[in-house]
Amino acid sequence: MALAFRNTLRAARSLMVRGYAEAAPAIKEGEMALTLAAGNKVFYNKVAVKQIDVPSFSGAFGILPKHVPTLAVLKPGVVTVYESDGKQAKIFVSSGTITVNEDSSVQVLAEEAHPVESLDRSAAQEALSKAQSEYNSAGNEKAKAEAAIAVEVAEEIVKAAS
Amino acid sequence: MLGRFAPGVCTQVAAVSQQQQTRNMATLKQISMRLKSVKNIQKITQSMKMVSAAKYARAERDLKAARPYGEGAVQFYEQAEVTATEDDPKQLYIAMSSDRGLCGACHTGVSKVIRLRLAEPGAENIKVICVGDKSRAILQRLYSKHIVAVANEIGRLPPTFTDASKLATAILTCGYDFGSGKIIYNKFRSVVSYQQSDMPLFSQKAVENAPKLTVYDSLDSDVIQSYMEFSLASMLFYALKEGACSEQSSRMTAMDNASKNAGEMIEKLTLTFNRTRQAVITRELIEIISGAAALE
Amino acid sequence: MSAWRQAGLNYINYSSVAAQILRRSLKPEFRADALKRDASHVRITPWADGKPAAKAQQAK
């Protein structure tokens, strides 16, 4: 709600300055439109932000406006969003995709995402030890690979939830 | 000659009047039975409407959250101008319906799109995956040879991403190596309207040959493969949400109409019932009075 | 190539495992709601030659 309000405010302001109707969510110089959505919640829907740091399989990287178009696959970890008013939001994503388009709009789609404040360290540790024991007792390669993923994710969550 | 006929006519008349009498009595009972059953039907449709109204409210809320998701998933394919490779005629159509009926024409609409496509030339290279028993029931009669997989148990509960993941895995592992395809689903527009829409599916080869892919930085086939797998799941997730919302809203409308129709029927039946009852009373009175008059 | 792909998993499988662990590691007040998203009831039956090819399998 507050975000939407801010957006309208900004749109109204830019309207006043320029004196003609621009596309509604006015994207200023040095900002880009971010869509960050997960299966459980939409965090940003075409909101102007300054910078986004994302973890990906080809390494963590930061996206600034006018980033070269790219595709990437999310690795479990923390996405940091630098909002246009200087605030930082840290969101833990399980997995998903990142798309940087030619028009510099960014889409981060995750299967499951939660603000780091909602993470529970002890629950994550419990999940980690369970995953580790599963890894050690896994009978076939597939189960072992699944357990390895679980260990990796749980480790990341423990790290993020400190 | 006349004498021979007369008794026969007489008995016939007597039989008719007797029959009429019994029929009249029975009609009264029949009407009341009918009235009762229509009232029961109305009760059922009314409560189904209430149930789907509640489910619809939830589905719409869910859909609102899934919309940016779906838009984001399709955007890359639009921006990169991916087109189907022409040398690969194999196509895959995915019909997004559900297991449950009584919701207007929403399943028929989806199936019709596919039926029309299958009736066109070149249909032998098209395979269909039916999501939901309803589309399977419609398509299996004529086009069962085109079906490669059927998913059911859809529509009882709100769809989850896990459902979409399972579907996506099934599509990737169904053994059919498609060049392009379409997801046909009902796109929700408002409580009273939805529309059949489609989302494109592409093979990895088509994406790698896309004219504008070169502007994208640092891509290897491994990333593209993972990216496409996930985007298939998210498109299916979005289509499931749209479908669920359209279905609930159209079930709500269908049940509302059914309750209204039942109401009209009840009105008419009550009227006939009262009229018939009155007629029976009047006739009995006439019989009594004329009987008394004859005795005088 | 990543280890999980070599083991015959795809990114969708990877993603669902990752999401499952994340849902389990939430604070209790969010966890109950999130765990509902773990559930899936879809059953998939492969078809061949106009008939169901095998018994419905409850994919994990």
XYZ file of C-alpha atoms in Angstrom, chain A residues 35 37-42 44-46 57-58 67-73 95-103 105 107-112, chain B residues 64-73 75-76 79 161-162 165 207 212-213 215-219 222-224 226-228 230-231 234 237 241:
70
model
C 9.209 -7.526 -10.724
C 7.378 -12.515 -7.435
C 7.215 -15.936 -5.857
C 4.650 -18.700 -5.770
C 3.597 -17.494 -2.362
C 3.712 -13.711 -2.671
C 4.416 -10.766 -4.962
C 7.544 -5.970 -6.229
C 5.414 -5.479 -9.290
C 7.157 -3.179 -11.737
C 24.472 -20.556 -10.582
C 27.024 -18.573 -12.493
C 22.587 -3.969 -17.415
C 23.182 -6.027 -20.521
C 20.185 -8.329 -21.167
C 20.700 -11.718 -19.633
C 19.111 -14.847 -18.310
C 20.155 -16.644 -15.193
C 18.966 -19.308 -12.840
C 15.108 -21.096 -6.613
C 13.801 -19.632 -9.821
C 14.812 -17.439 -12.729
C 16.224 -13.987 -13.360
C 15.526 -12.156 -16.595
C 17.081 -8.835 -17.507
C 15.363 -7.494 -20.588
C 16.520 -5.130 -23.256
C 14.347 -2.350 -21.871
C 13.275 -4.230 -16.757
C 12.095 -10.085 -13.474
C 13.006 -12.314 -10.598
C 10.615 -15.240 -10.310
C 11.073 -17.638 -7.431
C 9.238 -20.741 -6.382
C 9.259 -19.684 -2.759
C -3.842 -11.457 -8.205
C -0.569 -12.706 -6.754
C 0.100 -15.001 -9.701
C -0.493 -12.459 -12.465
C 2.899 -10.695 -12.332
C 4.392 -14.153 -12.194
C 2.775 -15.269 -15.421
C 3.526 -12.028 -17.190
C 7.157 -12.290 -16.156
C 7.430 -15.852 -17.387
C 8.005 -11.792 -21.268
C 11.342 -13.296 -22.209
C 11.231 -9.894 -25.987
C 3.336 -24.655 -7.347
C 4.100 -28.255 -6.462
C 6.119 -28.722 -10.968
C 15.094 -20.588 -28.156
C 17.408 -11.633 -30.650
C 19.062 -14.123 -28.340
C 21.755 -9.519 -27.274
C 21.556 -11.639 -24.141
C 24.790 -11.945 -22.287
C 26.679 -14.999 -21.042
C 24.336 -17.789 -21.971
C 22.865 -25.435 -19.328
C 21.463 -22.114 -18.123
C 18.924 -22.025 -20.930
C 17.299 -24.792 -16.448
C 15.684 -21.484 -17.277
C 13.212 -23.097 -19.638
C 11.522 -23.412 -14.545
C 9.615 -21.105 -16.833
C 5.764 -21.119 -13.731
C 1.319 -22.511 -12.375
C -4.462 -20.237 -11.255
